[in-house]
XYZ file of C-alpha atoms in Angstrom:
739
model
C -9.714 122.759 100.060
C -8.610 119.506 98.469
C -4.841 119.763 98.103
C -4.671 117.207 95.309
C -6.440 119.028 92.551
C -6.409 122.471 91.030
C -9.935 121.716 89.854
C -10.949 123.076 93.255
C -10.557 126.443 91.521
C -13.774 125.610 89.681
C -15.748 125.203 92.933
C -18.645 127.726 93.134
C -18.413 130.488 95.733
C -21.642 129.440 97.505
C -19.847 127.203 100.000
C -17.330 129.878 100.913
C -19.570 132.949 101.006
C -23.091 131.584 101.329
C -25.737 131.731 98.565
C -26.755 135.370 99.061
C -23.236 136.855 98.984
C -22.179 134.476 96.190
C -25.096 135.725 94.064
C -24.020 139.339 94.605
C -20.435 138.503 93.605
C -21.705 136.692 90.513
C -24.271 139.270 89.427
C -22.188 142.405 89.986
C -18.571 141.289 89.529
C -18.959 138.209 87.303
C -17.086 136.179 89.929
C -18.560 132.702 90.283
C -15.793 130.319 91.406
C -12.885 130.076 93.817
C -10.530 130.626 90.873
C -12.384 133.759 89.759
C -12.068 135.239 93.253
C -8.365 134.377 93.600
C -7.665 136.018 90.258
C -9.701 139.134 91.067
C -6.592 140.940 92.195
C -6.354 144.443 93.702
C -6.209 147.265 91.171
C -3.994 149.276 93.537
C -2.797 149.348 97.130
C -3.271 151.965 99.773
C 0.305 152.622 100.916
C -0.107 153.450 104.567
C 3.358 154.968 104.866
C 3.991 157.421 107.662
C 0.784 158.437 109.387
C 0.228 162.157 109.864
C -1.569 163.499 112.948
C -4.690 165.399 111.932
C -3.528 168.401 113.974
C -0.390 168.868 111.874
C -1.359 168.196 108.259
C 0.844 170.198 105.834
C -0.768 172.256 103.061
C -0.140 171.009 99.538
C 1.198 167.568 100.493
C -0.182 164.020 100.264
C -1.041 162.634 103.693
C -2.278 159.385 105.181
C -4.464 159.759 108.273
C -6.220 157.407 110.647
C -9.202 159.097 112.217
C -12.761 158.730 113.456
C -15.733 160.411 111.759
C -17.119 163.162 113.989
C -19.927 164.388 111.733
C -21.254 163.864 108.207
C -23.688 166.056 106.276
C -25.109 166.084 102.770
C -26.227 169.207 100.904
C -27.145 170.046 97.309
C -24.714 172.100 95.243
C -25.931 175.582 94.388
C -24.335 176.148 90.995
C -24.754 172.727 89.397
C -26.557 169.420 89.761
C -25.466 166.972 92.423
C -24.597 167.120 96.096
C -21.687 167.499 98.463
C -20.956 165.089 101.294
C -19.096 167.028 104.001
C -17.354 164.965 106.660
C -15.383 166.112 109.706
C -12.779 163.682 111.083
C -10.830 163.800 114.355
C -7.991 161.932 116.031
C -6.356 162.064 119.456
C -2.619 162.518 119.084
C -1.126 162.474 122.580
C -4.055 164.397 123.963
C -4.088 166.972 121.146
C -7.381 166.565 119.352
C -7.159 167.578 115.677
C -10.037 167.941 113.249
C -10.162 168.193 109.470
C -12.995 168.637 106.994
C -13.355 166.361 103.957
C -15.468 167.088 100.886
C -16.832 164.441 98.508
C -18.561 165.543 95.274
C -21.575 163.281 94.682
C -20.035 160.941 97.243
C -22.758 158.292 97.464
C -20.461 155.699 99.061
C -18.955 158.240 101.467
C -22.419 159.406 102.557
C -23.446 155.804 103.209
C -20.251 154.546 104.865
C -18.712 157.480 106.726
C -21.192 157.772 109.559
C -20.254 159.317 112.933
C -18.127 156.932 114.990
C -16.686 155.047 111.999
C -12.897 154.699 111.940
C -11.032 154.774 108.644
C -7.745 155.486 106.961
C -7.827 158.498 104.632
C -5.369 159.445 101.914
C -5.261 162.589 99.810
C -3.703 165.955 99.069
C -4.224 168.764 101.576
C -5.740 171.910 100.058
C -7.212 175.109 101.520
C -10.794 176.322 101.120
C -12.057 179.537 102.691
C -9.034 179.642 104.971
C -9.434 176.079 106.260
C -7.411 172.987 105.406
C -9.374 170.233 103.694
C -9.149 167.011 101.691
C -11.274 166.844 98.522
C -12.484 163.415 97.357
C -9.819 161.568 99.398
C -9.354 157.835 99.133
C -10.358 155.961 102.247
C -10.545 152.483 103.710
C -12.754 151.530 106.641
C -10.867 149.941 109.525
C -11.984 147.120 111.809
C -11.511 147.402 115.565
C -8.723 144.780 115.493
C -6.820 146.904 112.967
C -7.117 149.909 115.260
C -5.558 148.105 118.227
C -2.887 146.165 116.292
C -0.159 148.586 115.111
C 1.511 145.866 112.989
C -1.581 145.593 110.798
C -1.482 149.316 110.141
C 1.900 149.021 108.423
C 0.574 146.656 105.743
C -0.678 148.015 102.385
C -4.457 147.963 102.026
C -5.639 146.310 98.796
C -8.205 148.247 96.747
C -10.245 145.915 94.511
C -12.222 146.547 91.335
C -15.630 146.806 92.992
C -19.296 147.528 92.322
C -21.950 149.584 94.054
C -23.435 146.456 95.660
C -20.069 144.755 96.404
C -17.461 147.105 97.788
C -13.720 146.655 98.046
C -13.833 145.928 101.785
C -16.313 143.043 101.245
C -14.115 141.584 98.516
C -11.107 141.869 100.828
C -12.934 139.935 103.551
C -14.067 137.221 101.131
C -10.546 136.796 99.753
C -9.174 136.683 103.299
C -11.587 133.893 104.189
C -10.534 131.998 101.069
C -6.816 132.436 101.763
C -7.290 131.258 105.356
C -8.741 128.021 103.962
C -5.542 127.528 101.943
C -3.236 127.780 104.957
C -2.935 124.014 105.409
C -2.965 123.083 101.731
C -1.172 123.968 98.541
C -2.749 124.624 95.163
C -1.300 122.468 92.437
C 1.417 124.498 90.753
C 1.377 124.682 86.925
C 4.992 125.890 86.848
C 7.336 122.864 86.749
C 9.565 122.689 89.853
C 12.788 122.811 87.841
C 11.724 126.123 86.271
C 10.625 127.512 89.648
C 14.056 126.611 91.099
C 15.894 128.052 88.102
C 14.094 131.408 88.301
C 13.655 131.446 92.111
C 9.874 131.704 91.805
C 7.642 131.377 94.871
C 4.908 128.727 94.753
C 1.464 129.636 93.463
C -0.297 129.554 96.866
C 2.254 131.958 98.309
C 1.888 134.216 95.263
C -1.877 134.531 95.816
C -1.308 135.156 99.528
C 1.148 137.995 98.887
C -0.769 139.652 96.075
C -3.906 139.849 98.237
C -2.323 140.242 101.716
C 1.117 141.797 101.283
C 3.167 142.637 104.366
C 5.082 145.269 102.398
C 4.405 146.654 98.924
C 7.451 144.794 97.541
C 5.617 141.508 98.207
C 3.151 142.400 95.472
C 5.923 142.916 92.901
C 7.345 139.436 93.475
C 3.897 137.823 93.512
C 2.843 139.546 90.283
C 6.059 138.460 88.562
C 5.335 134.855 89.556
C 1.745 134.998 88.326
C 2.719 136.766 85.091
C 5.149 134.004 84.255
C 2.498 131.368 85.051
C -0.049 133.066 82.790
C 2.522 133.345 80.003
C 3.536 129.688 80.385
C -0.056 128.428 80.260
C -0.810 130.507 77.164
C 2.393 129.575 75.385
C 1.962 125.881 76.209
C -1.537 125.932 74.714
C -0.210 127.614 71.578
C 2.799 125.296 71.301
C 0.573 122.222 71.676
C -1.865 123.472 69.050
C 0.991 124.173 66.688
C 2.534 120.753 67.260
C -0.784 118.930 66.857
C -1.640 120.859 63.687
C 1.711 119.977 62.172
C 0.829 116.291 62.617
C -2.475 116.583 60.749
C -2.670 115.324 57.187
C -3.153 117.709 54.289
C -3.202 117.090 50.563
C 0.160 118.074 49.095
C -0.180 120.813 46.441
C 3.224 120.901 44.715
C 4.271 123.371 42.012
C 3.524 122.197 38.445
C 5.783 123.469 35.692
C 3.917 125.048 32.775
C 0.714 125.484 34.766
C -1.368 128.569 35.544
C 1.263 129.937 37.925
C 4.002 129.774 35.286
C 1.732 131.382 32.690
C 0.707 134.105 35.147
C 4.302 134.931 36.086
C 5.314 135.082 32.431
C 2.691 137.756 31.715
C 3.299 139.950 34.782
C 3.986 143.508 33.542
C 6.305 144.175 36.494
C 8.992 142.457 38.522
C 8.085 140.942 41.871
C 9.719 142.574 44.877
C 12.316 140.550 46.768
C 9.789 140.196 49.578
C 7.146 138.817 47.230
C 9.620 136.337 45.722
C 10.811 135.109 49.139
C 7.264 134.829 50.447
C 6.193 132.991 47.294
C 8.952 130.415 47.757
C 7.996 129.918 51.415
C 4.316 129.406 50.605
C 5.156 127.173 47.644
C 7.230 124.842 49.827
C 4.564 124.697 52.538
C 1.753 124.008 50.064
C 3.770 121.041 48.753
C 3.961 119.589 52.277
C 1.661 116.732 53.368
C 0.939 118.721 56.539
C -1.242 121.836 56.610
C 0.308 125.252 56.220
C -0.854 127.673 58.914
C 0.709 131.040 58.230
C -0.054 134.633 59.167
C 1.127 137.064 56.501
C 1.287 140.623 57.699
C 2.345 143.518 55.571
C 1.829 147.215 55.173
C -1.111 148.431 53.152
C 0.027 148.007 49.554
C 2.951 145.663 50.210
C 1.603 143.195 47.650
C 0.110 140.542 49.944
C -2.851 139.874 47.651
C -0.575 139.083 44.718
C 1.399 136.654 46.882
C -1.868 135.001 47.951
C -3.066 134.807 44.326
C 0.124 133.030 43.252
C -0.405 130.516 46.089
C -3.985 129.957 44.896
C -2.746 129.262 41.359
C -0.276 126.659 42.655
C -3.139 124.892 44.467
C -5.337 124.988 41.323
C -2.456 123.591 39.258
C -2.354 120.699 41.754
C -6.066 119.959 41.300
C -7.442 121.876 44.286
C -9.588 124.937 44.892
C -8.966 128.127 46.861
C -11.480 130.103 48.929
C -10.904 133.771 49.752
C -12.920 134.986 52.748
C -13.410 138.780 52.878
C -15.077 140.755 55.697
C -17.386 142.952 53.576
C -19.257 142.741 50.288
C -17.445 145.840 49.071
C -14.085 144.170 49.687
C -15.215 140.822 48.213
C -16.359 142.596 45.033
C -13.066 144.499 44.918
C -11.137 141.212 45.175
C -13.189 139.684 42.354
C -12.559 142.672 40.117
C -8.863 142.873 40.987
C -8.173 139.129 40.599
C -10.084 138.711 37.330
C -8.385 141.817 35.919
C -4.957 140.569 37.018
C -5.474 137.038 35.692
C -7.050 138.116 32.393
C -7.729 135.091 30.118
C -6.453 132.724 32.867
C -9.652 133.560 34.833
C -11.920 132.758 31.878
C -11.780 128.970 31.953
C -14.379 127.456 29.601
C -15.275 130.885 28.217
C -14.770 132.404 24.780
C -11.309 133.966 24.682
C -10.235 132.214 27.862
C -6.976 130.314 28.243
C -7.198 126.635 27.312
C -6.386 125.492 30.840
C -7.800 128.587 32.547
C -9.867 128.482 35.707
C -13.015 130.241 36.805
C -13.249 132.910 39.526
C -16.660 133.306 41.168
C -18.169 135.580 43.808
C -20.594 134.457 46.507
C -22.247 137.106 48.707
C -25.551 137.505 50.510
C -26.900 140.245 48.262
C -26.605 138.254 45.000
C -29.777 137.082 43.297
C -30.908 133.500 43.902
C -29.917 132.498 40.362
C -26.436 134.036 40.722
C -25.919 132.341 44.090
C -27.029 128.951 42.763
C -24.621 129.196 39.825
C -21.712 130.208 42.073
C -22.483 127.321 44.476
C -22.670 124.904 41.551
C -19.289 126.103 40.253
C -17.774 125.597 43.722
C -19.310 122.141 44.207
C -18.310 120.799 40.767
C -14.802 122.225 40.903
C -15.350 124.438 37.836
C -14.417 127.433 39.985
C -10.797 127.293 41.063
C -11.163 130.465 43.123
C -14.286 131.225 45.176
C -14.379 134.700 46.707
C -16.999 135.486 49.302
C -18.176 136.969 52.536
C -19.936 135.135 55.376
C -22.160 133.625 52.683
C -19.337 131.126 52.019
C -19.988 129.683 55.474
C -23.609 128.645 54.962
C -24.416 124.927 55.215
C -25.450 124.525 51.577
C -22.089 125.747 50.217
C -19.709 122.888 49.386
C -16.437 122.506 47.504
C -15.162 119.834 45.151
C -11.664 119.845 46.669
C -10.876 122.789 48.945
C -7.107 122.992 49.249
C -6.365 126.544 50.431
C -8.242 129.042 52.575
C -7.122 132.651 52.446
C -8.618 134.853 55.174
C -8.292 138.568 54.446
C -8.178 140.970 57.383
C -8.475 138.120 59.868
C -9.425 140.358 62.823
C -12.876 140.820 61.260
C -13.765 137.131 61.611
C -14.653 134.998 64.608
C -12.971 131.671 65.183
C -16.139 129.682 64.588
C -16.494 131.200 61.119
C -13.016 130.117 60.091
C -13.607 126.656 61.526
C -16.791 126.281 59.464
C -14.809 126.972 56.297
C -12.084 124.498 57.298
C -14.708 121.803 57.822
C -15.684 122.048 54.132
C -12.374 120.423 53.117
C -11.829 116.643 53.012
C -8.345 116.836 54.520
C -7.035 119.704 56.633
C -6.720 122.592 54.172
C -3.741 124.907 53.985
C -4.531 128.247 55.622
C -3.115 131.686 54.865
C -4.281 134.498 57.130
C -3.527 138.039 55.963
C -3.566 141.319 57.810
C -2.511 144.833 56.895
C -2.579 145.853 60.550
C 1.032 145.451 61.674
C 1.325 143.361 64.813
C 4.081 144.007 67.361
C 6.229 140.947 67.970
C 5.025 140.474 71.546
C 1.401 140.405 70.394
C 2.280 137.991 67.600
C 3.903 135.696 70.183
C 0.936 135.960 72.536
C -2.031 135.908 70.182
C -0.768 134.148 67.066
C 1.834 131.898 68.650
C 0.447 128.818 66.901
C 0.909 130.344 63.443
C 4.083 130.887 61.475
C 4.318 134.657 61.108
C 5.770 136.305 58.012
C 6.161 140.011 57.410
C 6.397 141.934 54.158
C 7.735 145.455 54.520
C 8.957 146.348 51.027
C 6.485 148.365 48.961
C 6.149 147.567 45.236
C 7.504 150.020 42.684
C 5.080 152.819 41.883
C 3.873 153.339 45.430
C 3.909 157.057 46.141
C 4.534 158.616 49.564
C 1.547 159.741 51.650
C 1.779 163.061 53.485
C -0.381 163.273 56.608
C -1.386 166.498 58.397
C -3.299 167.243 61.598
C -6.001 169.840 60.981
C -7.036 171.345 64.308
C -10.233 173.311 63.841
C -10.183 174.661 67.408
C -7.021 176.631 66.768
C -7.679 177.189 63.023
C -11.469 177.315 62.381
C -11.010 178.788 58.880
C -9.089 175.721 57.729
C -12.342 173.834 57.118
C -12.895 175.970 53.993
C -9.338 175.344 52.837
C -9.915 171.562 53.073
C -12.659 171.652 50.437
C -10.701 174.046 48.236
C -7.758 171.622 48.450
C -10.078 168.720 47.524
C -11.274 170.699 44.471
C -7.642 171.238 43.396
C -7.071 167.479 43.514
C -10.239 166.770 41.506
C -9.354 169.454 38.921
C -6.015 167.676 38.500
C -7.955 164.576 37.453
C -7.737 162.764 40.802
C -10.360 161.512 43.299
C -10.997 162.157 46.986
C -12.298 160.157 49.964
C -14.037 161.903 52.882
C -14.515 159.633 55.928
C -16.989 160.414 58.733
C -17.447 158.707 62.124
C -21.232 158.283 61.956
C -24.056 157.802 59.499
C -26.552 160.273 60.908
C -29.928 158.602 60.407
C -32.800 157.714 62.721
C -31.273 154.373 63.709
C -28.165 156.039 65.113
C -29.256 155.701 68.728
C -30.095 152.023 68.642
C -27.638 150.556 66.180
C -24.084 149.500 66.891
C -22.314 151.170 64.008
C -19.222 149.998 62.217
C -17.735 153.376 62.996
C -15.383 152.983 65.852
C -12.371 150.741 65.993
C -11.972 148.846 69.277
C -8.723 150.722 69.668
C -10.343 154.180 69.484
C -9.392 154.827 73.084
C -10.040 158.342 74.230
C -13.176 158.617 72.150
C -15.422 157.953 75.135
C -13.533 160.506 77.195
C -13.631 163.217 74.552
C -15.849 166.197 75.279
C -19.346 165.988 73.883
C -18.817 167.387 70.408
C -21.203 167.181 67.511
C -19.756 164.437 65.312
C -19.764 164.770 61.547
C -22.264 162.459 59.907
C -22.064 161.079 56.382
C -25.619 162.114 55.499
C -25.297 165.709 56.721
C -21.858 166.290 55.236
C -22.972 164.826 51.900
C -25.809 167.357 51.753
C -23.533 170.221 52.857
C -20.864 169.471 50.261
C -23.473 169.361 47.496
C -24.280 173.008 48.286
C -20.667 174.278 48.523
C -19.760 176.635 45.637
C -16.153 175.441 45.674
C -17.358 171.912 44.813
C -19.867 172.978 42.152
C -19.948 170.476 39.297
C -18.133 167.782 41.292
C -19.760 164.336 41.198
C -20.340 163.163 44.812
C -21.061 159.656 46.085
C -22.436 158.388 49.421
C -21.413 155.108 51.048
C -22.169 153.546 54.441
C -22.982 150.200 55.996
C -26.773 150.547 56.095
C -27.274 151.270 52.410
C -28.849 148.582 50.255
C -26.004 146.183 49.232
C -26.726 146.670 45.532
C -26.566 150.449 45.977
C -23.284 150.126 47.891
C -21.667 148.065 45.139
C -22.977 150.414 42.449
C -21.548 153.474 44.234
C -18.198 151.747 44.681
C -18.172 150.747 41.003
C -18.815 154.376 40.005
C -15.970 155.551 42.240
C -13.790 152.846 40.682
C -14.464 153.995 37.133
C -14.055 157.675 38.034
C -17.640 158.804 37.500
C -17.806 159.624 41.255
C -15.053 162.125 42.032
C -15.568 162.631 45.780
C -16.825 159.800 47.979
C -18.320 160.588 51.420
C -18.155 157.386 53.425
C -17.933 155.680 56.790
C -15.121 153.204 57.444
C -16.595 150.629 55.045
C -13.719 151.649 52.752
C -11.156 150.853 55.460
C -9.693 147.691 53.956
C -9.079 146.377 50.486
C -10.624 149.181 48.471
C -8.177 149.786 45.657
C -8.824 152.879 43.537
C -5.497 153.922 42.038
C -6.694 157.361 41.032
C -7.632 158.379 44.615
C -4.940 160.668 46.029
C -6.569 162.513 48.916
C -8.380 161.436 52.064
C -10.082 163.733 54.569
C -10.911 162.029 57.890
C -13.453 164.046 59.863
C -13.305 163.819 63.685
C -10.183 161.698 63.266
C -9.786 161.568 67.054
C -12.716 159.127 67.125
C -10.607 156.457 65.423
C -7.692 154.433 66.685
C -4.138 154.571 65.378
C -4.266 151.341 63.396
C -7.598 152.293 61.820
C -6.302 155.703 60.758
C -3.254 153.998 59.256
C -5.498 151.548 57.395
C -7.734 154.317 56.095
C -4.968 156.487 54.700
C -3.542 153.425 52.939
C -6.404 153.803 50.438
C -4.624 156.735 48.745
C -1.362 156.998 46.840
C -1.831 153.585 45.271
C -1.378 154.601 41.637
C 1.987 156.338 41.574
C 0.657 159.802 42.440
C 1.567 161.282 45.863
C -1.156 160.920 48.497
C -2.432 163.384 51.081
C -4.311 162.551 54.278
C -5.904 165.245 56.467
C -6.783 164.308 60.062
C -9.493 166.790 61.018
C -10.275 167.272 64.713
C -12.367 169.592 66.880
C -10.451 168.748 70.065
C -8.225 171.203 71.916
C -4.498 170.920 71.121
C -3.702 169.607 74.624
C -6.382 166.890 74.627
C -4.817 163.400 75.136
C -6.450 162.049 71.970
C -4.454 164.525 69.884
C -1.367 162.474 70.754
C -2.711 159.652 68.573
C -3.205 162.012 65.645
C 0.289 163.425 66.060
C 1.684 159.884 66.042
C -0.107 159.002 62.786
C 0.975 162.281 61.174
C 4.599 161.726 62.174
C 5.237 158.404 60.412
C 3.895 155.975 57.837
C 5.752 153.067 59.467
C 2.941 150.734 60.496
C 5.061 148.775 62.955
C 6.180 151.905 64.745
C 2.538 152.990 64.937
C 1.297 149.603 66.159
C 3.806 149.750 69.022
C 2.696 153.293 69.859
C -0.933 152.160 69.652
C -0.267 149.394 72.143
C 1.418 151.813 74.539
C -1.417 154.353 74.362
C -4.419 152.087 74.703
C -5.684 149.813 77.434
C -4.355 146.313 76.930
C -7.355 144.444 78.243
C -8.887 143.968 74.840
C -5.866 142.371 73.220
C -7.190 139.028 74.356
C -10.522 140.290 75.600
C -14.104 140.102 74.481
C -13.317 141.796 71.184
C -11.165 138.764 70.341
C -13.141 135.835 71.682
C -16.339 137.013 73.309
C -15.341 135.421 76.610
C -13.633 136.144 79.921
C -10.245 135.914 78.286
C -8.529 139.231 78.954
C -5.078 138.888 80.437
C -5.046 139.203 84.211
C -1.365 139.714 84.909
C 0.531 139.830 81.635
C 1.152 143.081 79.747
C 2.395 142.384 76.278
C 4.355 145.631 75.939
C 6.051 145.576 79.323
C 6.430 141.837 79.724
C 8.084 140.916 76.424
C 11.010 139.238 78.227
C 8.676 137.083 80.347
C 6.655 136.067 77.265
C 9.835 135.194 75.387
C 11.147 133.037 78.233
C 7.784 131.321 78.733
C 7.571 130.629 75.017
C 10.975 128.922 74.978
C 10.063 126.898 78.080
C 6.664 125.910 76.647
C 8.165 124.788 73.346
C 10.687 122.607 75.178
C 7.982 121.108 77.418
C 5.755 120.301 74.427
C 8.684 118.919 72.429
C 9.489 116.466 75.246
C 5.936 115.805 76.437
C 3.257 116.676 73.863
C 0.351 115.279 75.883
C 1.703 116.760 79.148
C 1.673 113.337 80.795
C 4.623 114.347 82.976
C 3.131 117.780 83.666
C -0.365 117.047 85.056
C -0.545 120.351 86.968
C 0.144 122.314 83.782
C -2.418 120.199 81.893
C -5.019 120.971 84.577
C -4.216 124.679 84.394
C -4.833 124.579 80.642
C -8.221 122.967 81.239
C -9.221 125.576 83.805
C -7.658 128.699 82.355
C -8.482 127.923 78.742
C -12.117 126.960 78.976
C -13.852 126.490 75.611
C -14.870 130.131 75.277
C -11.490 131.400 76.365
C -9.629 128.980 74.132
C -11.428 130.351 71.084
C -8.916 133.077 70.377
C -6.158 130.476 70.124
C -7.825 128.752 67.208
C -6.329 130.997 64.581
C -5.903 128.259 61.985
């Protein structure tokens, strides 16, 4: 391997493994280059520990054995589908031959690999069956002859790799060994600057890969992982710091506050006092909009913390300064809600050029895919001529034929619903770099904010406006209390009789397309859903029909809403729920964000275990918005001790979104934080864990900021620059482009 360039990591595996093996690694493990293979690290290690002679295995204890397969048989199970692979192993401990039977349920690999004569190391818990000691489904690792005759090798942990049926862990281990042998006389370029490595006593990168793949003792892996975690954090944080620094140098049109303008008039007519958080945030945004460099800010706040009002005031400042604002919403329902809410809030100020409108008022227009051609053309004309100061829309805003007169501010609502390319398209419609405000009601733990949104300034609003009522959340376990299902609908009727409205949320639609369509039902964080027992999930269509027949709901006006309804029908149903003519709305999660019906005070979430913590928190934020106390019922069919019930208990225990987001992060797999759900690429973190490694991320962030401050183009850090090129390929870099 060329010791002058880390770009060797991009070399295809063909040369190392040969074309046939390289194709298998590529097809089945998605490993195509030297770098991919080096970073395909063991998922665990077989700790060899003290070896136990087969003749003296103790009942009920974990043992590690080295033995030879004496016999192997396969037979079908009598009481259920599948087969058993029964293996007998023996050893020779000082002339005392011991034998032990092993049982593998549906053990395809064991049946293929554990043939008579094969030597292997086995690890498992000793149990008894029909009076004989046995190991059931033990872990095992095949041993080469040289391992059998070299006692030193037997003391080293055996790596166990994420594998595939066609490429097993042992083959990966051999390939990695061959690769590491080729590195013996060379050193990979090290992205970590030498002064930092000396300061923190970090081993070099070549040694780290050696010890993570071929540790002499298990402690080697801890030190190697620490080194590689820091490297991953430094590369990420350097990329973010550079993007932030480069963005701050771009030119934007200054949009300073204008006394006596729309913003002043709006504030003067507000029927309530802004919260301290809204005032502070308004001042921050006002200052940044007046800057000649683009604002790039993430505004996170609890559901109902008043983010939209803060964003609206920023839009008015931009309009006062001659610019336009675009508000990008993830769904047509939410876009229509924003239009209704903003025009209602602005009153005559949103009726520029219309009878009864303010003399210097502006125009607010909506642009969505389901509008008629004439409506779309008029909205596009208003955007292009500058007549519309505020343009609200969905993905339709991104189409090529949509243009703006002078786009000064982009507000992205619920940013996690949009891909990077979509935001970039909108940015490209401005002459100079526009100011960008990204909003989310999903609270983000600080470590995630540092890792994912490190190039944005992050602001948090926690104070709820006056008039927000508390929401009480209850778990409703139907397994232990089947009769409670009737009480739910009686409770809903009580709420409706009191003049309020009710949401009922279901996890599926229940039509013929169910099998083939990827629904908008499940949040990416609904971990546990796949592992839940096969239960019949509640569908919107079926429940809607059932509730229509329930005597307790006789005379109640019901509405139906889901993602595959005709867009016009969806908007009409939502409008009827808004004006109160629909009293109970049966819906999928299309109402998750932005829907703002002040009279809704109760939400029933069916099969709540199918949703993630943050999604449940978002959903229940739809109630209690009008000063009346809210109630949220989390209905589940799972047993009380099922792991997914822990999520429901967490949501029921607190309405603190930040506490829940931390709990969410602890409960779910972290791979998706920067994985395909974020960027669509191979960008999941290999070594870093944002919950556990907060201290490493913090240190790497400080180091990266100092490096970028002193050397923006990384001229003096060529190894780090190369690592950015390799690690952050165009697909992987996508998630960094938050602005």
